[in-house]
């Protein structure tokens, strides 16, 4: 009995001892595993071994960052820094040669650089890159200098190598008109360019005059809104220029397209005075959302004369007139995403002009010229009498099979006169006088595309080609009214179009 009890006690003690040993062993294993995990984590956080080989260098997306013209405000560009090697690189120092006097500021992967001290010990892991943002603030020259050229160099020191990226910025002074509302009649002069941000507003009863040679640069989304009147007094050879404010290029698949040739860079010109008398002469207006919108109401006929001008490259319309009294004389309207000319009612005369649409930034579905006797909105049709629509000595051509669309309503006035013109249409109206609708298998214009990637740049040129069917078809009486072509040459033949 005593022996049996002793054996039982020993068995119990043995079981407890084994259990304690297992627990201690488990704890040791757990501790070892924790230490191993920490070691692995710490090891994974340690940077790769840096290369110290002088042959291991940085590579750059460019060796020279050219930042084209900017106005009196900050502009930002960037370039990339690459490590193509098999080991990490330590950039010992990044700095600007110009130091604290530099007009540039630099940010390296989110770290803003002090121009005096620079940045030290920047790691670029193997097969990795850094983005370097460069900002330049153009300082106002107080009207003393139209242009300023600023240059500097970003220096990189790595493994005893000194590598550089050159910076170049052209700055330009401008008179800034931001959300600007006129308080009296105003004249813009060519002494300095104007930068419109937000809007330039001409209130009712006031007149905006723009002298020959004046340049107006429109910021993204900016508009000229006219409840009064506008008069542009440019001349052939000394045009008034209205365009976007970007001077750099869009990089599209290795092709560099100037932003000045891309639509939608600003808003448009809105003529909202139903009784306004507006005149645009000698103007080059381009690269916006819409060129000129003119709105009439009831029996009111807002007036607009466009002569010796070029309206080019707009997302929607070049000229849109609703119940306006419009004259388009010796001018070009070209490359618009919806229509170059849209007329809804009113009176319109187009003489000795070129309307050409080879818009390439989206699929265009509407004709270059459309004239309608009504408009529809929310399922409701409103009639607008076309009291007069005249095309003479004009070219209407483009990439679509039909570039002149006439939209009538049988219950409304619709007076049409088309003569001595070259028109791309599916069906010729016999009432049209001496019009050409067939190109004869020959080129109509000198150039109908933009080639940015083939050495010498070739951009749309809507002068008639030598063998164009539009040559010699004009009416002498009309040609005699416009003795100077849009390029400044004297018109000696009765060709259709403004060139």
CSV table of C-alpha atoms in Angstrom, one decimal:
chain,number,residue,atom,x,y,z
A,1,UNK,CA,0.0,0.0,0.0
A,2,UNK,CA,2.8,2.4,1.0
A,3,UNK,CA,4.8,1.4,-2.1
A,4,UNK,CA,1.8,1.9,-4.4
A,5,UNK,CA,1.3,5.4,-3.0
A,6,UNK,CA,5.0,6.2,-3.4
A,7,UNK,CA,4.9,5.0,-7.0
A,8,UNK,CA,1.8,7.2,-7.6
A,9,UNK,CA,3.5,10.3,-6.1
A,10,UNK,CA,6.6,9.7,-8.2
A,11,UNK,CA,4.4,9.4,-11.3
A,12,UNK,CA,2.7,12.6,-10.5
A,13,UNK,CA,6.0,14.4,-9.9
A,14,UNK,CA,7.4,13.0,-13.1
A,15,UNK,CA,4.4,14.3,-15.0
A,16,UNK,CA,4.7,17.8,-13.5
A,17,UNK,CA,8.4,17.9,-14.2
A,18,UNK,CA,7.9,16.8,-17.9
A,19,UNK,CA,5.2,19.4,-18.2
A,20,UNK,CA,7.5,22.1,-16.8
A,21,UNK,CA,10.3,21.1,-19.2
A,22,UNK,CA,8.0,21.3,-22.1
A,23,UNK,CA,6.8,24.7,-21.1
A,24,UNK,CA,10.3,26.0,-20.6
A,25,UNK,CA,11.3,24.5,-24.0
A,26,UNK,CA,8.3,26.2,-25.7
A,27,UNK,CA,9.2,29.5,-24.1
A,28,UNK,CA,12.8,29.2,-25.3
A,29,UNK,CA,11.6,28.4,-28.8
A,30,UNK,CA,9.2,31.3,-28.7
A,31,UNK,CA,11.9,33.6,-27.5
A,32,UNK,CA,14.2,32.4,-30.3
A,33,UNK,CA,11.5,32.9,-32.9
A,34,UNK,CA,10.8,36.4,-31.7
A,35,UNK,CA,14.5,37.3,-31.8
A,36,UNK,CA,14.8,35.7,-35.3
A,37,UNK,CA,11.8,37.8,-36.5
A,38,UNK,CA,13.2,41.0,-35.1
A,39,UNK,CA,16.5,40.2,-36.8
A,40,UNK,CA,14.9,39.6,-40.1
A,41,UNK,CA,12.9,42.8,-39.8
A,42,UNK,CA,15.9,44.8,-38.9
A,43,UNK,CA,17.9,43.2,-41.7
A,44,UNK,CA,15.2,44.0,-44.2
A,45,UNK,CA,15.2,47.6,-43.1
A,46,UNK,CA,18.9,48.0,-43.6
A,47,UNK,CA,19.8,49.8,-46.9
A,48,UNK,CA,21.4,47.9,-49.7
A,49,UNK,CA,25.1,48.2,-49.8
A,50,UNK,CA,26.0,51.4,-51.6
A,51,UNK,CA,28.2,51.2,-54.7
A,52,UNK,CA,31.4,53.2,-54.5
A,53,UNK,CA,32.5,52.4,-58.0
A,54,UNK,CA,33.2,55.6,-59.9
A,55,UNK,CA,31.8,54.0,-63.1
A,56,UNK,CA,28.3,53.8,-61.4
A,57,UNK,CA,26.6,57.0,-62.3
A,58,UNK,CA,23.2,58.6,-62.2
A,59,UNK,CA,21.1,58.8,-65.4
A,60,UNK,CA,18.6,61.6,-66.1
A,61,UNK,CA,15.5,62.0,-68.2
A,62,UNK,CA,17.0,65.1,-69.7
A,63,UNK,CA,20.3,67.0,-69.6
A,64,UNK,CA,18.7,70.3,-70.1
A,65,UNK,CA,15.3,71.4,-68.7
A,66,UNK,CA,14.0,74.2,-70.9
A,67,UNK,CA,11.0,75.9,-69.4
A,68,UNK,CA,9.5,78.1,-72.0
A,69,UNK,CA,7.9,81.5,-71.5
A,70,UNK,CA,6.1,82.1,-68.3
A,71,UNK,CA,4.5,85.2,-66.9
A,72,UNK,CA,4.8,86.9,-63.5
A,73,UNK,CA,3.8,83.9,-61.5
A,74,UNK,CA,5.3,80.5,-60.5
A,75,UNK,CA,5.6,77.7,-63.0
A,76,UNK,CA,6.7,74.1,-62.2
A,77,UNK,CA,8.4,71.5,-64.3
A,78,UNK,CA,10.2,68.2,-63.5
A,79,UNK,CA,12.8,65.7,-64.5
A,80,UNK,CA,13.7,62.2,-63.4
A,81,UNK,CA,16.9,60.8,-61.9
A,82,UNK,CA,17.5,57.1,-62.4
A,83,UNK,CA,19.8,54.4,-60.9
A,84,UNK,CA,20.2,51.7,-63.5
A,85,UNK,CA,22.9,49.9,-61.6
A,86,UNK,CA,22.8,46.7,-59.4
A,87,UNK,CA,23.6,48.5,-56.1
A,88,UNK,CA,22.1,51.5,-54.4
A,89,UNK,CA,23.7,54.9,-55.0
A,90,UNK,CA,24.3,57.6,-52.4
A,91,UNK,CA,24.0,61.1,-53.8
A,92,UNK,CA,26.4,62.9,-51.5
A,93,UNK,CA,25.1,66.4,-52.5
A,94,UNK,CA,22.5,68.1,-54.7
A,95,UNK,CA,22.8,71.9,-55.1
A,96,UNK,CA,22.2,74.8,-57.4
A,97,UNK,CA,25.2,76.7,-58.9
A,98,UNK,CA,23.3,80.0,-58.4
A,99,UNK,CA,22.8,79.3,-54.7
A,100,UNK,CA,20.7,81.8,-52.8
A,101,UNK,CA,20.7,84.1,-55.8
A,102,UNK,CA,19.0,81.6,-58.1
A,103,UNK,CA,15.5,82.2,-59.4
A,104,UNK,CA,14.8,78.5,-59.2
A,105,UNK,CA,13.7,76.3,-56.3
A,106,UNK,CA,14.1,72.5,-56.3
A,107,UNK,CA,12.2,69.7,-54.6
A,108,UNK,CA,13.7,66.2,-54.6
A,109,UNK,CA,11.1,63.4,-54.0
A,110,UNK,CA,9.2,65.7,-51.6
A,111,UNK,CA,12.3,67.2,-49.9
A,112,UNK,CA,12.5,70.9,-50.5
A,113,UNK,CA,16.0,72.1,-51.1
A,114,UNK,CA,17.5,75.1,-49.4
A,115,UNK,CA,19.3,77.0,-52.2
A,116,UNK,CA,22.2,77.9,-49.9
A,117,UNK,CA,22.9,74.5,-48.3
A,118,UNK,CA,21.5,72.1,-50.9
A,119,UNK,CA,20.6,68.5,-49.9
A,120,UNK,CA,23.0,65.8,-48.7
A,121,UNK,CA,23.0,62.0,-48.7
A,122,UNK,CA,20.0,61.1,-50.9
A,123,UNK,CA,19.6,57.4,-51.6
A,124,UNK,CA,18.5,56.0,-54.9
A,125,UNK,CA,17.9,52.3,-54.7
A,126,UNK,CA,18.9,50.0,-57.5
A,127,UNK,CA,16.5,50.2,-60.4
A,128,UNK,CA,14.7,53.1,-58.7
A,129,UNK,CA,14.3,56.8,-59.5
A,130,UNK,CA,13.8,60.2,-58.0
A,131,UNK,CA,11.5,63.0,-59.2
A,132,UNK,CA,13.1,66.4,-59.2
A,133,UNK,CA,10.5,69.3,-59.4
A,134,UNK,CA,11.8,72.7,-60.4
A,135,UNK,CA,9.9,75.8,-59.8
A,136,UNK,CA,10.7,79.3,-61.2
A,137,UNK,CA,9.1,82.5,-60.1
A,138,UNK,CA,9.4,85.2,-62.7
A,139,UNK,CA,10.1,88.5,-61.0
A,140,UNK,CA,8.2,91.5,-62.3
A,141,UNK,CA,10.5,93.8,-64.3
A,142,UNK,CA,8.3,96.9,-63.6
A,143,UNK,CA,7.7,97.3,-67.3
A,144,UNK,CA,11.4,97.9,-68.0
A,145,UNK,CA,12.1,94.6,-69.8
A,146,UNK,CA,9.7,92.5,-71.8
A,147,UNK,CA,11.8,89.4,-71.6
A,148,UNK,CA,14.1,87.9,-69.0
A,149,UNK,CA,16.3,84.8,-69.5
A,150,UNK,CA,17.1,82.9,-66.4
A,151,UNK,CA,19.6,80.0,-66.3
A,152,UNK,CA,21.1,77.8,-63.6
A,153,UNK,CA,22.4,74.3,-63.1
A,154,UNK,CA,21.4,71.5,-60.7
A,155,UNK,CA,24.6,69.7,-59.6
A,156,UNK,CA,24.7,66.0,-58.4
A,157,UNK,CA,27.8,64.6,-56.6
A,158,UNK,CA,28.0,60.8,-56.6
A,159,UNK,CA,31.0,58.5,-56.1
A,160,UNK,CA,33.3,61.3,-57.1
A,161,UNK,CA,31.3,62.1,-60.2
A,162,UNK,CA,29.9,65.6,-60.8
A,163,UNK,CA,26.8,65.5,-63.0
A,164,UNK,CA,24.7,68.4,-64.1
A,165,UNK,CA,21.2,69.2,-65.4
A,166,UNK,CA,21.0,72.7,-67.0
A,167,UNK,CA,17.9,74.9,-66.3
A,168,UNK,CA,16.7,77.6,-68.6
A,169,UNK,CA,13.6,79.7,-68.2
A,170,UNK,CA,12.3,82.6,-70.4
A,171,UNK,CA,10.2,85.0,-68.3
A,172,UNK,CA,8.0,87.7,-69.5
A,173,UNK,CA,6.4,90.7,-67.9
A,174,UNK,CA,2.7,91.2,-68.4
A,175,UNK,CA,-0.2,93.3,-67.1
A,176,UNK,CA,-2.3,91.0,-65.1
A,177,UNK,CA,-6.1,91.3,-65.4
A,178,UNK,CA,-7.6,88.9,-62.9
A,179,UNK,CA,-11.4,88.8,-62.6
A,180,UNK,CA,-11.2,92.3,-64.0
A,181,UNK,CA,-14.3,94.4,-64.5
A,182,UNK,CA,-14.0,97.7,-66.4
A,183,UNK,CA,-15.4,100.8,-64.8
A,184,UNK,CA,-15.2,103.0,-68.0
A,185,UNK,CA,-14.2,102.7,-71.6
A,186,UNK,CA,-10.8,101.0,-71.9
A,187,UNK,CA,-8.1,100.6,-74.5
A,188,UNK,CA,-5.5,97.9,-74.5
A,189,UNK,CA,-2.2,98.9,-76.1
A,190,UNK,CA,0.8,96.9,-77.4
A,191,UNK,CA,3.4,98.3,-74.9
A,192,UNK,CA,3.2,95.2,-72.8
A,193,UNK,CA,1.2,91.9,-73.1
A,194,UNK,CA,-1.9,91.3,-71.0
A,195,UNK,CA,-2.5,88.1,-69.0
A,196,UNK,CA,-6.2,87.4,-68.3
A,197,UNK,CA,-6.9,85.2,-65.3
A,198,UNK,CA,-10.6,84.3,-64.6
A,199,UNK,CA,-12.3,86.9,-66.8
A,200,UNK,CA,-12.1,90.3,-68.4
A,201,UNK,CA,-15.6,91.8,-68.2
A,202,UNK,CA,-17.0,94.7,-70.3
A,203,UNK,CA,-20.2,96.0,-68.6
A,204,UNK,CA,-23.2,97.3,-70.5
A,205,UNK,CA,-22.7,100.8,-71.9
A,206,UNK,CA,-18.9,100.4,-72.0
A,207,UNK,CA,-16.5,99.7,-74.9
A,208,UNK,CA,-13.2,97.7,-75.0
A,209,UNK,CA,-10.8,98.8,-77.7
A,210,UNK,CA,-7.7,96.7,-78.5
A,211,UNK,CA,-5.0,98.4,-80.6
A,212,UNK,CA,-2.9,96.7,-83.4
A,213,UNK,CA,0.0,94.6,-82.1
A,214,UNK,CA,-1.5,93.9,-78.7
A,215,UNK,CA,-1.0,90.5,-77.2
A,216,UNK,CA,-3.5,89.0,-74.8
A,217,UNK,CA,-2.7,85.7,-73.1
A,218,UNK,CA,-5.6,83.8,-71.6
A,219,UNK,CA,-5.0,81.6,-68.5
A,220,UNK,CA,-6.8,78.2,-68.2
A,221,UNK,CA,-10.5,78.7,-68.2
A,222,UNK,CA,-10.3,82.5,-68.7
A,223,UNK,CA,-13.1,84.3,-70.7
A,224,UNK,CA,-13.7,87.7,-72.2
A,225,UNK,CA,-17.3,88.6,-71.4
A,226,UNK,CA,-18.9,91.5,-73.2
A,227,UNK,CA,-22.2,93.1,-72.2
A,228,UNK,CA,-21.0,96.3,-73.8
A,229,UNK,CA,-19.0,96.4,-77.0
A,230,UNK,CA,-15.6,95.3,-78.3
A,231,UNK,CA,-13.5,96.7,-81.1
A,232,UNK,CA,-10.2,95.1,-82.2
A,233,UNK,CA,-8.2,97.3,-84.5
A,234,UNK,CA,-5.4,95.0,-85.7
A,235,UNK,CA,-3.9,95.0,-89.2
A,236,UNK,CA,-2.5,92.4,-91.6
A,237,UNK,CA,1.1,92.2,-90.6
A,238,UNK,CA,0.4,93.7,-87.1
A,239,UNK,CA,-2.3,91.5,-85.7
A,240,UNK,CA,-3.9,91.5,-82.3
A,241,UNK,CA,-3.1,88.1,-80.8
A,242,UNK,CA,-5.4,86.3,-78.3
A,243,UNK,CA,-4.2,82.9,-77.2
A,244,UNK,CA,-3.5,80.6,-74.2
A,245,UNK,CA,-0.7,81.4,-71.8
A,246,UNK,CA,1.2,78.1,-72.2
A,247,UNK,CA,4.3,78.2,-74.3
A,248,UNK,CA,5.6,74.7,-73.6
A,249,UNK,CA,4.8,71.5,-75.5
A,250,UNK,CA,2.6,68.5,-74.8
A,251,UNK,CA,4.6,65.3,-74.9
A,252,UNK,CA,2.4,62.8,-76.6
A,253,UNK,CA,4.1,59.4,-77.4
A,254,UNK,CA,7.4,61.0,-78.2
A,255,UNK,CA,5.8,63.8,-80.2
A,256,UNK,CA,6.0,67.4,-78.9
A,257,UNK,CA,2.9,69.4,-79.7
A,258,UNK,CA,3.0,73.2,-78.8
A,259,UNK,CA,0.1,74.0,-76.5
A,260,UNK,CA,-0.7,76.9,-78.8
A,261,UNK,CA,-1.9,74.3,-81.3
A,262,UNK,CA,-4.1,72.5,-78.8
A,263,UNK,CA,-7.7,73.5,-78.2
A,264,UNK,CA,-9.3,74.1,-74.9
A,265,UNK,CA,-6.4,76.2,-73.4
A,266,UNK,CA,-8.9,78.9,-72.3
A,267,UNK,CA,-12.6,79.7,-72.5
A,268,UNK,CA,-13.9,82.0,-75.1
A,269,UNK,CA,-15.2,85.5,-76.1
A,270,UNK,CA,-18.9,86.0,-75.3
A,271,UNK,CA,-20.8,88.9,-76.9
A,272,UNK,CA,-23.9,89.1,-74.8
A,273,UNK,CA,-25.3,92.6,-75.7
A,274,UNK,CA,-28.4,92.0,-77.9
A,275,UNK,CA,-27.9,95.5,-79.4
A,276,UNK,CA,-24.1,95.6,-79.4
A,277,UNK,CA,-22.0,96.8,-82.4
A,278,UNK,CA,-18.7,94.8,-82.4
A,279,UNK,CA,-15.8,94.7,-84.8
A,280,UNK,CA,-12.9,92.3,-84.9
A,281,UNK,CA,-10.2,93.3,-87.5
A,282,UNK,CA,-6.7,92.0,-87.9
A,283,UNK,CA,-7.0,89.4,-85.1
A,284,UNK,CA,-5.4,86.0,-84.6
A,285,UNK,CA,-7.5,84.2,-82.0
A,286,UNK,CA,-6.7,80.5,-81.2
A,287,UNK,CA,-6.5,77.5,-78.9
A,288,UNK,CA,-9.6,78.0,-76.7
A,289,UNK,CA,-12.8,76.3,-76.0
A,290,UNK,CA,-15.0,78.5,-78.2
A,291,UNK,CA,-14.0,81.4,-80.4
A,292,UNK,CA,-16.8,84.0,-80.5
A,293,UNK,CA,-20.4,83.5,-79.3
A,294,UNK,CA,-23.0,86.1,-80.3
A,295,UNK,CA,-26.5,86.1,-78.9
A,296,UNK,CA,-29.5,88.1,-80.1
A,297,UNK,CA,-33.0,88.2,-78.7
A,298,UNK,CA,-36.3,88.9,-80.4
A,299,UNK,CA,-36.0,91.6,-83.0
A,300,UNK,CA,-32.7,92.8,-81.7
A,301,UNK,CA,-29.7,92.2,-84.0
A,302,UNK,CA,-26.3,92.3,-82.3
A,303,UNK,CA,-23.7,93.2,-84.9
A,304,UNK,CA,-20.3,91.6,-85.5
A,305,UNK,CA,-17.9,92.2,-88.3
A,306,UNK,CA,-14.9,89.9,-88.6
A,307,UNK,CA,-12.3,91.0,-91.2
A,308,UNK,CA,-8.7,90.1,-92.1
A,309,UNK,CA,-8.7,87.7,-89.1
A,310,UNK,CA,-7.9,84.1,-88.3
A,311,UNK,CA,-9.9,82.1,-85.8
A,312,UNK,CA,-8.2,78.7,-85.3
A,313,UNK,CA,-8.3,75.5,-83.2
A,314,UNK,CA,-11.2,75.5,-80.8
A,315,UNK,CA,-12.8,72.7,-79.0
A,316,UNK,CA,-16.4,73.5,-80.1
A,317,UNK,CA,-17.2,76.5,-82.3
A,318,UNK,CA,-15.1,79.1,-84.1
A,319,UNK,CA,-18.0,81.5,-84.5
A,320,UNK,CA,-21.5,80.8,-83.1
A,321,UNK,CA,-24.2,83.4,-84.0
A,322,UNK,CA,-27.8,83.3,-82.8
A,323,UNK,CA,-30.0,86.0,-84.4
A,324,UNK,CA,-26.9,88.1,-85.1
A,325,UNK,CA,-26.0,90.4,-87.9
A,326,UNK,CA,-22.6,89.0,-88.8
A,327,UNK,CA,-20.1,89.7,-91.6
A,328,UNK,CA,-17.0,87.4,-92.1
A,329,UNK,CA,-14.7,89.1,-94.6
A,330,UNK,CA,-11.3,88.0,-95.9
A,331,UNK,CA,-10.8,85.7,-92.9
A,332,UNK,CA,-10.1,82.1,-92.0
A,333,UNK,CA,-12.0,80.0,-89.5
A,334,UNK,CA,-10.5,76.6,-89.1
A,335,UNK,CA,-10.1,73.4,-87.2
A,336,UNK,CA,-13.0,73.4,-84.6
A,337,UNK,CA,-14.4,70.4,-82.8
A,338,UNK,CA,-18.1,71.0,-83.7
A,339,UNK,CA,-18.4,73.6,-86.4
A,340,UNK,CA,-16.2,76.4,-87.6
A,341,UNK,CA,-19.3,78.5,-88.2
A,342,UNK,CA,-22.7,77.9,-86.7
A,343,UNK,CA,-25.5,80.2,-87.6
A,344,UNK,CA,-29.0,80.1,-86.1
A,345,UNK,CA,-31.3,82.7,-87.7
A,346,UNK,CA,-30.4,86.3,-88.3
A,347,UNK,CA,-28.3,87.8,-91.1
A,348,UNK,CA,-24.9,86.5,-92.1
A,349,UNK,CA,-22.5,87.4,-95.0
A,350,UNK,CA,-19.4,85.4,-95.7
A,351,UNK,CA,-17.1,86.8,-98.4
A,352,UNK,CA,-13.6,86.0,-99.7
A,353,UNK,CA,-13.0,83.6,-96.7
A,354,UNK,CA,-11.6,80.2,-96.0
A,355,UNK,CA,-13.5,77.8,-93.7
A,356,UNK,CA,-11.6,74.6,-93.3
A,357,UNK,CA,-12.0,71.9,-90.7
A,358,UNK,CA,-9.5,69.1,-90.2
A,359,UNK,CA,-9.9,68.9,-86.4
A,360,UNK,CA,-7.8,66.0,-85.1
A,361,UNK,CA,-8.2,66.1,-81.3
A,362,UNK,CA,-11.6,64.3,-81.3
A,363,UNK,CA,-14.1,62.7,-83.7
A,364,UNK,CA,-16.0,65.5,-85.3
A,365,UNK,CA,-19.6,64.7,-86.3
A,366,UNK,CA,-21.0,68.1,-87.5
A,367,UNK,CA,-20.2,70.0,-90.7
A,368,UNK,CA,-17.7,72.9,-90.8
A,369,UNK,CA,-20.6,75.3,-91.7
A,370,UNK,CA,-24.1,74.9,-90.4
A,371,UNK,CA,-27.0,77.2,-90.9
A,372,UNK,CA,-30.3,76.5,-89.1
A,373,UNK,CA,-33.8,78.1,-89.0
A,374,UNK,CA,-34.5,76.8,-85.6
A,375,UNK,CA,-32.9,75.5,-82.4
A,376,UNK,CA,-34.1,72.7,-80.1
A,377,UNK,CA,-33.7,72.6,-76.4
A,378,UNK,CA,-35.3,70.2,-73.9
A,379,UNK,CA,-37.5,68.8,-76.7
A,380,UNK,CA,-38.8,72.3,-77.6
A,381,UNK,CA,-38.2,73.8,-81.0
A,382,UNK,CA,-37.8,77.6,-81.3
A,383,UNK,CA,-37.9,79.1,-84.8
A,384,UNK,CA,-35.3,81.7,-85.8
A,385,UNK,CA,-35.8,83.2,-89.3
A,386,UNK,CA,-32.7,83.2,-91.5
A,387,UNK,CA,-33.3,86.6,-93.0
A,388,UNK,CA,-30.1,86.3,-95.1
A,389,UNK,CA,-27.3,83.8,-95.4
A,390,UNK,CA,-24.7,84.6,-98.1
A,391,UNK,CA,-21.5,82.9,-99.2
A,392,UNK,CA,-19.4,84.4,-101.9
A,393,UNK,CA,-15.8,83.8,-103.2
A,394,UNK,CA,-15.3,81.4,-100.3
A,395,UNK,CA,-13.9,77.9,-99.7
A,396,UNK,CA,-15.8,75.6,-97.4
A,397,UNK,CA,-13.9,72.3,-97.1
A,398,UNK,CA,-12.7,69.7,-94.6
A,399,UNK,CA,-12.2,66.1,-93.7
A,400,UNK,CA,-15.9,65.0,-93.7
A,401,UNK,CA,-17.9,64.1,-96.9
A,402,UNK,CA,-20.3,67.0,-96.3
A,403,UNK,CA,-19.1,70.3,-94.8
A,404,UNK,CA,-22.1,72.6,-95.5
A,405,UNK,CA,-25.3,71.7,-93.7
A,406,UNK,CA,-28.5,73.6,-94.2
A,407,UNK,CA,-31.2,72.9,-91.6
A,408,UNK,CA,-34.5,74.4,-92.6
A,409,UNK,CA,-38.0,74.6,-91.1
A,410,UNK,CA,-40.8,75.0,-93.7
A,411,UNK,CA,-42.7,77.4,-91.5
A,412,UNK,CA,-39.9,80.0,-91.2
A,413,UNK,CA,-38.1,82.5,-93.4
A,414,UNK,CA,-34.9,81.1,-95.0
A,415,UNK,CA,-33.1,83.2,-97.6
A,416,UNK,CA,-30.0,81.7,-99.0
A,417,UNK,CA,-27.5,83.0,-101.6
A,418,UNK,CA,-24.3,81.0,-102.5
A,419,UNK,CA,-22.1,81.9,-105.4
A,420,UNK,CA,-18.6,81.6,-106.8
A,421,UNK,CA,-17.4,79.3,-104.0
A,422,UNK,CA,-15.8,75.9,-103.5
A,423,UNK,CA,-18.0,73.8,-101.3
A,424,UNK,CA,-17.6,70.2,-100.1
A,425,UNK,CA,-21.1,68.8,-100.1
A,426,UNK,CA,-22.9,65.6,-100.9
A,427,UNK,CA,-25.5,67.2,-103.1
A,428,UNK,CA,-25.2,70.5,-105.0
A,429,UNK,CA,-28.1,72.8,-105.1
A,430,UNK,CA,-28.8,74.1,-108.6
A,431,UNK,CA,-29.7,77.5,-107.2
A,432,UNK,CA,-26.1,78.0,-106.3
A,433,UNK,CA,-24.3,80.2,-108.8
A,434,UNK,CA,-21.0,79.1,-110.3
A,435,UNK,CA,-19.9,76.9,-107.4
A,436,UNK,CA,-17.4,74.0,-107.5
A,437,UNK,CA,-18.1,70.9,-105.4
A,438,UNK,CA,-15.5,68.5,-106.8
A,439,UNK,CA,-11.8,68.8,-106.1
A,440,UNK,CA,-11.0,67.1,-109.4
A,441,UNK,CA,-8.7,64.6,-107.6
A,442,UNK,CA,-6.3,67.4,-106.8
A,443,UNK,CA,-5.1,68.9,-103.5
A,444,UNK,CA,-7.3,71.8,-102.3
A,445,UNK,CA,-4.9,73.3,-99.7
A,446,UNK,CA,-1.2,73.4,-99.3
A,447,UNK,CA,-1.2,71.3,-96.1
A,448,UNK,CA,-4.1,69.7,-94.2
A,449,UNK,CA,-2.2,68.1,-91.3
A,450,UNK,CA,0.3,68.8,-88.6
A,451,UNK,CA,3.6,66.9,-88.7
A,452,UNK,CA,5.6,67.4,-85.5
A,453,UNK,CA,7.7,64.3,-85.6
A,454,UNK,CA,9.3,64.4,-89.0
A,455,UNK,CA,12.2,66.8,-88.8
A,456,UNK,CA,10.9,70.1,-90.4
A,457,UNK,CA,7.6,71.0,-88.8
A,458,UNK,CA,4.7,71.2,-91.2
A,459,UNK,CA,1.5,72.8,-89.9
A,460,UNK,CA,-1.9,73.3,-91.4
A,461,UNK,CA,-1.7,75.8,-94.3
A,462,UNK,CA,-5.0,76.6,-95.9
A,463,UNK,CA,-3.7,78.6,-98.8
A,464,UNK,CA,-4.9,77.1,-102.1
A,465,UNK,CA,-2.6,74.5,-103.6
A,466,UNK,CA,-1.2,75.4,-107.0
A,467,UNK,CA,-3.7,73.1,-108.9
A,468,UNK,CA,-6.6,73.6,-106.5
A,469,UNK,CA,-10.1,73.8,-108.1
A,470,UNK,CA,-10.7,76.9,-106.1
A,471,UNK,CA,-8.4,79.0,-108.2
A,472,UNK,CA,-10.0,81.5,-110.6
A,473,UNK,CA,-13.6,80.8,-109.6
A,474,UNK,CA,-14.2,84.1,-107.7
A,475,UNK,CA,-16.3,87.0,-108.7
A,476,UNK,CA,-14.2,90.0,-109.8
A,477,UNK,CA,-16.5,92.4,-108.0
A,478,UNK,CA,-16.1,90.7,-104.7
A,479,UNK,CA,-12.3,90.1,-105.1
A,480,UNK,CA,-11.9,93.8,-105.8
A,481,UNK,CA,-13.2,94.6,-102.3
A,482,UNK,CA,-10.3,92.7,-100.7
A,483,UNK,CA,-7.1,93.6,-102.5
A,484,UNK,CA,-4.8,92.3,-99.8
A,485,UNK,CA,-4.7,88.6,-98.9
A,486,UNK,CA,-4.5,87.5,-95.2
A,487,UNK,CA,-0.7,86.9,-95.7
A,488,UNK,CA,-0.1,90.5,-96.9
A,489,UNK,CA,0.2,89.7,-100.6
A,490,UNK,CA,-1.7,91.7,-103.1
A,491,UNK,CA,-4.6,89.7,-104.6
A,492,UNK,CA,-4.1,89.6,-108.4
A,493,UNK,CA,-6.4,86.7,-109.3
A,494,UNK,CA,-10.0,85.8,-108.5
A,495,UNK,CA,-9.3,82.8,-106.3
A,496,UNK,CA,-11.7,81.7,-103.6
A,497,UNK,CA,-10.7,82.1,-100.0
A,498,UNK,CA,-8.7,84.6,-98.0
A,499,UNK,CA,-5.2,83.4,-99.0
